[in-house]
Tab-separated table of C-alpha atoms in Angstrom:
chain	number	residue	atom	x	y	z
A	1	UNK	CA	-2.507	7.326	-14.253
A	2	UNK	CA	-3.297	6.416	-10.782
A	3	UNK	CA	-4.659	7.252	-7.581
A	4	UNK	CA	-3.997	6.165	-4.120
A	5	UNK	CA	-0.484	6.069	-2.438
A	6	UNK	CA	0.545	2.717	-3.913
A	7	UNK	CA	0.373	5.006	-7.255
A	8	UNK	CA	2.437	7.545	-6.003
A	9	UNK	CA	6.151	5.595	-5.578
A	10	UNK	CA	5.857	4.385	-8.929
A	11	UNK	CA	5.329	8.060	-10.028
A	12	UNK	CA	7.978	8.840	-8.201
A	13	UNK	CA	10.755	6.183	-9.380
A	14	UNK	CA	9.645	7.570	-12.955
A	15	UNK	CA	10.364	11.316	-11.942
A	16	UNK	CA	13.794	10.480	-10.239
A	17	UNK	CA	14.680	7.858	-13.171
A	18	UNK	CA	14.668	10.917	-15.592
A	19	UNK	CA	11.605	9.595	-17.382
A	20	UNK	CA	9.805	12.134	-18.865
A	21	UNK	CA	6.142	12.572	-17.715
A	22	UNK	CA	4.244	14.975	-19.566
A	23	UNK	CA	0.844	14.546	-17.531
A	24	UNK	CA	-0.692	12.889	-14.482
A	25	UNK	CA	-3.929	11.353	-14.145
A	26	UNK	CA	-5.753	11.188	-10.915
A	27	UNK	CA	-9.044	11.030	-9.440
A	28	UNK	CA	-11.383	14.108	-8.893
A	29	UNK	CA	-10.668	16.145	-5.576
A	30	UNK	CA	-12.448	13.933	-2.937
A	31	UNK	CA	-15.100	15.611	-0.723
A	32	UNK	CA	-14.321	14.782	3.199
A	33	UNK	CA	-15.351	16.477	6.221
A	34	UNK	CA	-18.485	16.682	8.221
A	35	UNK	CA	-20.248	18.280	5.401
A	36	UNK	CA	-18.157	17.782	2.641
A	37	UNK	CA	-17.179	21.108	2.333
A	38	UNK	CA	-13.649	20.448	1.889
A	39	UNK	CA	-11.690	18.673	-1.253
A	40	UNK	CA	-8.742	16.710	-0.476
A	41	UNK	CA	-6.388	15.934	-3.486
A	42	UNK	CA	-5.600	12.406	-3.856
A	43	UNK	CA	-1.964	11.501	-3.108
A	44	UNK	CA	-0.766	11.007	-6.704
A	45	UNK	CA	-2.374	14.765	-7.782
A	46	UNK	CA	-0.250	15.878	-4.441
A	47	UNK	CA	2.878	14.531	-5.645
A	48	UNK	CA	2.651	15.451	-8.939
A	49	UNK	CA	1.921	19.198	-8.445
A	50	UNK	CA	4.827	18.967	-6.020
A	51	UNK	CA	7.321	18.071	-8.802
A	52	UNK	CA	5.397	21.062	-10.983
A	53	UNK	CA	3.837	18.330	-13.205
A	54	UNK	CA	0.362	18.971	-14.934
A	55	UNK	CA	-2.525	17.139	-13.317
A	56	UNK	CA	-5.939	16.470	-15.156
A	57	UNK	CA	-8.732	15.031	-13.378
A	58	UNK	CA	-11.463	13.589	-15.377
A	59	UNK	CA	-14.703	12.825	-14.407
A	60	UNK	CA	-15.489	10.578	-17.158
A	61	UNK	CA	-13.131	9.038	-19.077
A	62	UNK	CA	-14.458	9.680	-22.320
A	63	UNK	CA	-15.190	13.420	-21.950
A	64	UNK	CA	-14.351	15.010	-25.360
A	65	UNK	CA	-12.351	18.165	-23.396
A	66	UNK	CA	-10.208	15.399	-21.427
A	67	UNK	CA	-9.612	13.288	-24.497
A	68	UNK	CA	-8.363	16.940	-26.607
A	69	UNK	CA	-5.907	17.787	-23.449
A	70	UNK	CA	-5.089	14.239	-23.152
A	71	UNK	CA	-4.229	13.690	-26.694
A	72	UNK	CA	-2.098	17.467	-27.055
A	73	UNK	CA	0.452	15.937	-24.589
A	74	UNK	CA	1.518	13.563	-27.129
A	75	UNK	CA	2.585	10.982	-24.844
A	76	UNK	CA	4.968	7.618	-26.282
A	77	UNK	CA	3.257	5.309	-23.463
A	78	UNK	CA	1.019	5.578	-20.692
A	79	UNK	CA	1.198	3.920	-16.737
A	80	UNK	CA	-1.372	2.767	-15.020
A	81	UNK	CA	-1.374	1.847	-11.177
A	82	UNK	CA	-4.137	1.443	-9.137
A	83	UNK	CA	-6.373	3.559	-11.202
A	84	UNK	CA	-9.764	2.654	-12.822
A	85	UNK	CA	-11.305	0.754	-16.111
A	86	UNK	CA	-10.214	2.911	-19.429
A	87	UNK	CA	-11.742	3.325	-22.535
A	88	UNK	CA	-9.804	2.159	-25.858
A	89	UNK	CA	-9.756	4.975	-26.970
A	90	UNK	CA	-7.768	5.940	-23.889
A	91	UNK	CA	-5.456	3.013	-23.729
A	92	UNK	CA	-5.187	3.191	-27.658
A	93	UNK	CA	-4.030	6.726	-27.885
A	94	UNK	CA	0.156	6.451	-27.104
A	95	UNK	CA	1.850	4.714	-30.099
A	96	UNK	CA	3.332	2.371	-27.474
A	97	UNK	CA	0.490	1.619	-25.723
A	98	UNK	CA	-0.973	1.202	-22.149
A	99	UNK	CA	0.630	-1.155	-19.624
A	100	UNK	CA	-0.579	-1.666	-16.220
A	101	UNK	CA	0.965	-2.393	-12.649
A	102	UNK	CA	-1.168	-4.890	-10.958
A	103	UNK	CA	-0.618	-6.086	-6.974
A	104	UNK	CA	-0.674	-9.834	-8.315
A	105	UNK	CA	0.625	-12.899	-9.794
A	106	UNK	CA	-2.005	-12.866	-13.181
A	107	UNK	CA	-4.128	-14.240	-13.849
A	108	UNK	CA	-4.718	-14.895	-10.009
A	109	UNK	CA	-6.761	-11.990	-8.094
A	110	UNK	CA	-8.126	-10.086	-10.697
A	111	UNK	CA	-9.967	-7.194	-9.439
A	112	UNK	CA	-9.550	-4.284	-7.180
A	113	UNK	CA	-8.431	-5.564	-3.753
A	114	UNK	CA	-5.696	-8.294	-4.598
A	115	UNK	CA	-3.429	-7.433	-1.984
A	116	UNK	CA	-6.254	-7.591	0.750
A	117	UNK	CA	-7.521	-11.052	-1.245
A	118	UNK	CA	-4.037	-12.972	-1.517
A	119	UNK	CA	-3.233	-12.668	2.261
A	120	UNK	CA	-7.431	-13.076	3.218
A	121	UNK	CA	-6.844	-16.814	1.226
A	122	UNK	CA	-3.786	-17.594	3.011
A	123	UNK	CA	-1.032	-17.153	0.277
A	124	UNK	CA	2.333	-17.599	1.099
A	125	UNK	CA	3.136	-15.938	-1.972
A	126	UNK	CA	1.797	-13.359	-4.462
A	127	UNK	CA	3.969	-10.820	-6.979
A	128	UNK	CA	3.572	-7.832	-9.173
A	129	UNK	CA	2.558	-8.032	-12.907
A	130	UNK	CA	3.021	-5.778	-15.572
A	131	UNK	CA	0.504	-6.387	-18.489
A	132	UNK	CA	-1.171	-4.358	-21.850
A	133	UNK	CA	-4.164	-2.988	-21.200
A	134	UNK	CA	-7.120	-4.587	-23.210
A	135	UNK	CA	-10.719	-4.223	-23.690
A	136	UNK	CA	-11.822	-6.093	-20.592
A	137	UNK	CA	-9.872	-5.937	-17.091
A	138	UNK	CA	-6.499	-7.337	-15.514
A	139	UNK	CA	-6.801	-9.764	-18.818
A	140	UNK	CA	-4.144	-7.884	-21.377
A	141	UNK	CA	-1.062	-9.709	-22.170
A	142	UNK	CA	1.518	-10.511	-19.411
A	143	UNK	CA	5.052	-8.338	-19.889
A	144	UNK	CA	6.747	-9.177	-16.813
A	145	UNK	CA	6.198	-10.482	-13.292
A	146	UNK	CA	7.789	-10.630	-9.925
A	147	UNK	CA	6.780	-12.918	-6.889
A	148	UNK	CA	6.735	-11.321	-3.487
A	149	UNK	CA	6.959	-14.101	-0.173
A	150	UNK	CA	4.174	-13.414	2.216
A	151	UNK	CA	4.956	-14.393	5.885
A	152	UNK	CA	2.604	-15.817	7.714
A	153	UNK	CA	2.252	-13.289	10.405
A	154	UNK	CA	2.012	-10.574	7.531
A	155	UNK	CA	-0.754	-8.517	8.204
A	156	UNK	CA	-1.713	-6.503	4.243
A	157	UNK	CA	-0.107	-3.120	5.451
A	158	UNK	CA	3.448	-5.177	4.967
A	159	UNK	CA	2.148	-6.953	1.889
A	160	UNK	CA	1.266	-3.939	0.074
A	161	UNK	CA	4.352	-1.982	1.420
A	162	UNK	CA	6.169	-4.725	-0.050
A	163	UNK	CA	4.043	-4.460	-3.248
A	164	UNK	CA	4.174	-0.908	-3.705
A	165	UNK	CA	7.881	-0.939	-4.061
A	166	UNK	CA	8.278	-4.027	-5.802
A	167	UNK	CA	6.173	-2.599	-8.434
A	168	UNK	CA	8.109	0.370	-8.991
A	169	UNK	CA	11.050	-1.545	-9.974
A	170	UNK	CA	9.029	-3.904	-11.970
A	171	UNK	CA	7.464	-0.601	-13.788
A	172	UNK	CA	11.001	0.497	-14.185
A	173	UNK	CA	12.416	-2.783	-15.873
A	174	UNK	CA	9.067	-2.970	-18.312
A	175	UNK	CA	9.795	0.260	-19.641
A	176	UNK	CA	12.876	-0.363	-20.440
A	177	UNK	CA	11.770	-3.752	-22.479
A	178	UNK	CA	9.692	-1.270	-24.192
A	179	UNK	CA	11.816	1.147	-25.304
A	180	UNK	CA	14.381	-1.860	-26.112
A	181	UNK	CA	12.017	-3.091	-28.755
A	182	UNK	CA	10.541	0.148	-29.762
A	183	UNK	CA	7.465	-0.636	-28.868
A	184	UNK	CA	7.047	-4.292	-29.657
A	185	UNK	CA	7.958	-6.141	-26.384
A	186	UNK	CA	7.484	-9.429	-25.638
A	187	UNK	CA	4.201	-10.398	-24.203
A	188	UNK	CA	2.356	-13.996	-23.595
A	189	UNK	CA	-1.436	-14.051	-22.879
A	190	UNK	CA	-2.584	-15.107	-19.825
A	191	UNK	CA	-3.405	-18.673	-19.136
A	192	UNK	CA	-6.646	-20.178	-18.851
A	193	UNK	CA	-7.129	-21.724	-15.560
A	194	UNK	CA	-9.888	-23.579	-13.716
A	195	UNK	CA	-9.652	-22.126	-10.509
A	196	UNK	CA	-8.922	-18.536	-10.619
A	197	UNK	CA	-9.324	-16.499	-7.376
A	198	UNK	CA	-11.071	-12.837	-7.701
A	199	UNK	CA	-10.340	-10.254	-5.876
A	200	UNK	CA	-13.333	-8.144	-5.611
A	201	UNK	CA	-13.437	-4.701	-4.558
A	202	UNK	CA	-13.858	-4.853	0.020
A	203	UNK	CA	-17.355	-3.332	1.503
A	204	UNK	CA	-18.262	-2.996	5.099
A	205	UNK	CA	-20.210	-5.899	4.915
A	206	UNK	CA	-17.109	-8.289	3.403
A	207	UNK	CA	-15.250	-7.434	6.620
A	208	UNK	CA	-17.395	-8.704	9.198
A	209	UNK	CA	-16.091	-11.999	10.823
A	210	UNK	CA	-17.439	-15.604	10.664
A	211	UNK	CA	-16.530	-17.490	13.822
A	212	UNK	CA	-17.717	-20.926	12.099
A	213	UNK	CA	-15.176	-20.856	9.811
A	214	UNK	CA	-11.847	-22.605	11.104
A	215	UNK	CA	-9.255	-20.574	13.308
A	216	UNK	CA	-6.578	-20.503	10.649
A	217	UNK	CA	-9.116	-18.962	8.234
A	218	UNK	CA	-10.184	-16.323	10.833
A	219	UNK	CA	-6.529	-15.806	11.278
A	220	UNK	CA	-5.720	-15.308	7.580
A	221	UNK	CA	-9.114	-12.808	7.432
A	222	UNK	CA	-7.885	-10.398	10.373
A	223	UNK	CA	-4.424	-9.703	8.701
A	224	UNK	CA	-5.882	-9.697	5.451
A	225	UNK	CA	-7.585	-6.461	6.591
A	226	UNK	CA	-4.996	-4.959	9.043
A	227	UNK	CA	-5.207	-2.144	9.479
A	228	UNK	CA	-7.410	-0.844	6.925
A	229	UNK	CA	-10.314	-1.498	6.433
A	230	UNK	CA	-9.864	-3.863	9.894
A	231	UNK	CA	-12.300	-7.289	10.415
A	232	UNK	CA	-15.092	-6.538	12.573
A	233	UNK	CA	-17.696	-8.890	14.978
A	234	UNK	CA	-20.742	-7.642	16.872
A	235	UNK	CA	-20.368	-8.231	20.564
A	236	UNK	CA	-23.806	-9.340	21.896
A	237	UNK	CA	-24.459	-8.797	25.931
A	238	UNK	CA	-26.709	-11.356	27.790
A	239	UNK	CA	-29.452	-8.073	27.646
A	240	UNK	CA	-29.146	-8.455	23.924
A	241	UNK	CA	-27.428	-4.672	23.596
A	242	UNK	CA	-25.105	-4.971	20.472
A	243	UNK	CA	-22.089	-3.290	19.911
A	244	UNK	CA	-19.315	-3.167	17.135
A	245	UNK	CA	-15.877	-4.497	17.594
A	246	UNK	CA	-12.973	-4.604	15.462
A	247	UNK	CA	-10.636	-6.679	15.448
A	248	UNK	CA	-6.684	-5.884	14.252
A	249	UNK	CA	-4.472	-8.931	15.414
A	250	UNK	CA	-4.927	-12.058	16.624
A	251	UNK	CA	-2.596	-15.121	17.604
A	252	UNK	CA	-3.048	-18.937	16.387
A	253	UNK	CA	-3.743	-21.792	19.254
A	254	UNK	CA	-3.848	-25.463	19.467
A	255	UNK	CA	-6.740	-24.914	21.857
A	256	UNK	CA	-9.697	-26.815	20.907
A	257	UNK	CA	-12.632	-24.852	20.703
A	258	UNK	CA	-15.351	-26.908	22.972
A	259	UNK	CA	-18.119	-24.123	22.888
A	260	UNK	CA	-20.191	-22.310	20.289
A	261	UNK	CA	-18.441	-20.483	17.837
A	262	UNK	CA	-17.957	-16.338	18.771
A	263	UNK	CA	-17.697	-17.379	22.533
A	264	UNK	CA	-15.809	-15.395	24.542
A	265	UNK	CA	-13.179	-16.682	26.277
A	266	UNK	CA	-11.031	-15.509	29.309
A	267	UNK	CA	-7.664	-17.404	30.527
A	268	UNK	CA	-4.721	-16.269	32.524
A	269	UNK	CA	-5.858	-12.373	31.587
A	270	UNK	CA	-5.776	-13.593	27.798
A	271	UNK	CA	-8.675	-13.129	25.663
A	272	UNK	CA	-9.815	-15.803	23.092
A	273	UNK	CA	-12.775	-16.592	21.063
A	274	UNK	CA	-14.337	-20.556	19.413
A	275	UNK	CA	-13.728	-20.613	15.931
A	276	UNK	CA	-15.019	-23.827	14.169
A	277	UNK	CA	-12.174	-26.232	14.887
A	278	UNK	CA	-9.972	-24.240	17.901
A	279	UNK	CA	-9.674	-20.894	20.294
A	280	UNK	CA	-8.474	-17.848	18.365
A	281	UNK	CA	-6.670	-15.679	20.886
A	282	UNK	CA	-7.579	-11.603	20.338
A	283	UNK	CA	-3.945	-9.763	20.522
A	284	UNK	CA	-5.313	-6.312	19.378
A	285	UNK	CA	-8.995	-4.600	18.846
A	286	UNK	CA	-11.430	-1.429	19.232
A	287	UNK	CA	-14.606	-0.644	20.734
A	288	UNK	CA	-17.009	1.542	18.844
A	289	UNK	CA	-15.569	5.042	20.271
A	290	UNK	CA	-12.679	3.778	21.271
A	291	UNK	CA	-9.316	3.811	20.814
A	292	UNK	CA	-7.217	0.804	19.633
A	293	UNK	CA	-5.673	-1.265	22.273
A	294	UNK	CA	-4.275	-4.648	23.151
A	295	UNK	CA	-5.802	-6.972	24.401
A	296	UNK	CA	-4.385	-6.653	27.842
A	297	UNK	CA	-5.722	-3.321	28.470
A	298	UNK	CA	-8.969	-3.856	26.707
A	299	UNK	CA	-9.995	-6.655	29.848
A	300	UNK	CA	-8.505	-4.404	32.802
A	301	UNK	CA	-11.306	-1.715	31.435
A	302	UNK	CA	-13.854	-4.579	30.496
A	303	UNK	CA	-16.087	-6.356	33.127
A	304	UNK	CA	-17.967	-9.365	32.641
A	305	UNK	CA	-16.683	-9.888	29.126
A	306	UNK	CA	-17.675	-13.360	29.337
A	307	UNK	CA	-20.833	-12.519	29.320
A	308	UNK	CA	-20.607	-11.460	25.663
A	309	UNK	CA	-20.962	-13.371	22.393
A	310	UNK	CA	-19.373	-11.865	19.186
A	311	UNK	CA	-21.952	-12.813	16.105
């Protein structure tokens, strides 16, 4: 059961492993388009009917007609990666259960966007658990985990890369504890900690920048949404016209940061902008409209620049 690409290689080590699956899971066709006249499959259906394997979309998870096809499959145990909240009497149905693949070290970053979360808080390191699914979510019982390093000039495109794989391997190795204890694997509950970190799912709104928080923290917030769904500042002219810039890359300094924070900055044909603390240098961005671009090239095709503020 899963949707989006970081589904799919798990899928796939499954397939080539010689496990096999009787049925995939996946989201409904999405509508895109200018009118949303045309469906587009999400990558895990596109795999799976690749490999000739039968896909069932449900709309609601506890639709009696899904449930009946569901059930006829007969399946031991049932994967989930990067899917949605299940009904027991979804997880319940395999006589081995429902184990999940979650983008974190558990019970840290619980919630839909851990990837984009770990590397937004500054982690230097975050992992891949596998855990039973229970009644409320990312709290089942812990089967295995794996820690993954994250380098500081990671942006989350190499963290979830990293992720992805790591948590086909990880899927791999559970399943074989599973089938090692027929069903009855080893599993510890997850601890109770004071200061656990969510990891909520990312809007529009969560993306836009704060320039009075500290450089670092800026820093950590650009890669933590590079590429997708990329940080984001409104650029303010001395008229007052607004327009939307986001923001891909950016490069730490030891500059202090002596005006207001979202000042723009220009030295030696490098852009930078005040954080709380220090002067954030812009390596890569995007005008509304426009293409992505360093830096560089951005100020040869930008006059007056200093006459903007980003808010």
């Amino acid at each position: 059961m899963g949707t989006p690409e970081f589904a799919v290689t798990t899928l796939k080590a499954l397939v080539e492993e010689g496990y096999r699956v009787v049925a995939v899971v996946t989201q409904p066709d999405k509508p895109v388009g200018r009118h949303g006249s045309v469906l587009q499959p999400s990558p895990v259906k596109q795999y799976a009917l690749e490999q000739g394997l039968p896909v069932l979309q449900p709309v609601k998870m506890k639709d009696p007609d899904f449930l009946a096809e569901l059930r006829s499959y007969g399946a031991d145990l049932q994967v989930v990666v990067a899917f949605r909240m299940l009904p027991e009497v979804v997880w319940a149905m395999p006589r081995y259960g429902t184990f999940n693949v979650h983008a974190a070290l558990l019970p840290q970053y619980r919630g839909a966007a851990p990837i984009n979360w770990a590397v937004i808080n500054g982690e230097t390191t975050t992992g891949v658990t596998t855990f039973m699914l229970d009644h409320q979510i990312d709290t089942g019982r812990i089967l295995r985990q794996m820690p993954f390093d994250i380098p500081d000039d990671a942006d989350v495109e190499y963290v979830y890369d990293g992720l992805m794989h790591l948590g086909a391997r990880l899927c791999l190795d559970t399943i074989e504890q599973i089938i090692a204890s027929d069903g009855r694997p080893e599993a510890r509950p997850q601890e109770d900690m004071p200061d656990l970190k969510p990891a909520p799912k990312i809007f529009k709104e969560t993306c836009m920048v704060d320039w009075h928080l500290t450089a670092k923290r800026v820093y950590d917030f650009v890669r933590g949404l590079s590429p997708v769904p990329g940080a984001w500042t409104t650029l303010i002219d001395n008229e007052g016209s607004e327009s939307v810039l986001k923001i891909y890359r950016t490069a730490k300094t030891d500059l202090p940061a002596e005006e207001a924070p979202g000042t723009l900055l220009v030295m030696q044909k490098r852009l930078y902008i005040a954080c709380a603390d220090k002067l954030l240098e812009i390596c890569e961005l995007q005008m509304a409209g426009k293409k992505r671009m360093d830096a560089q090239a951005f100020l040869n095709g930008q006059k007056n620049i200093e006459n903007y503020f980003a808010q």
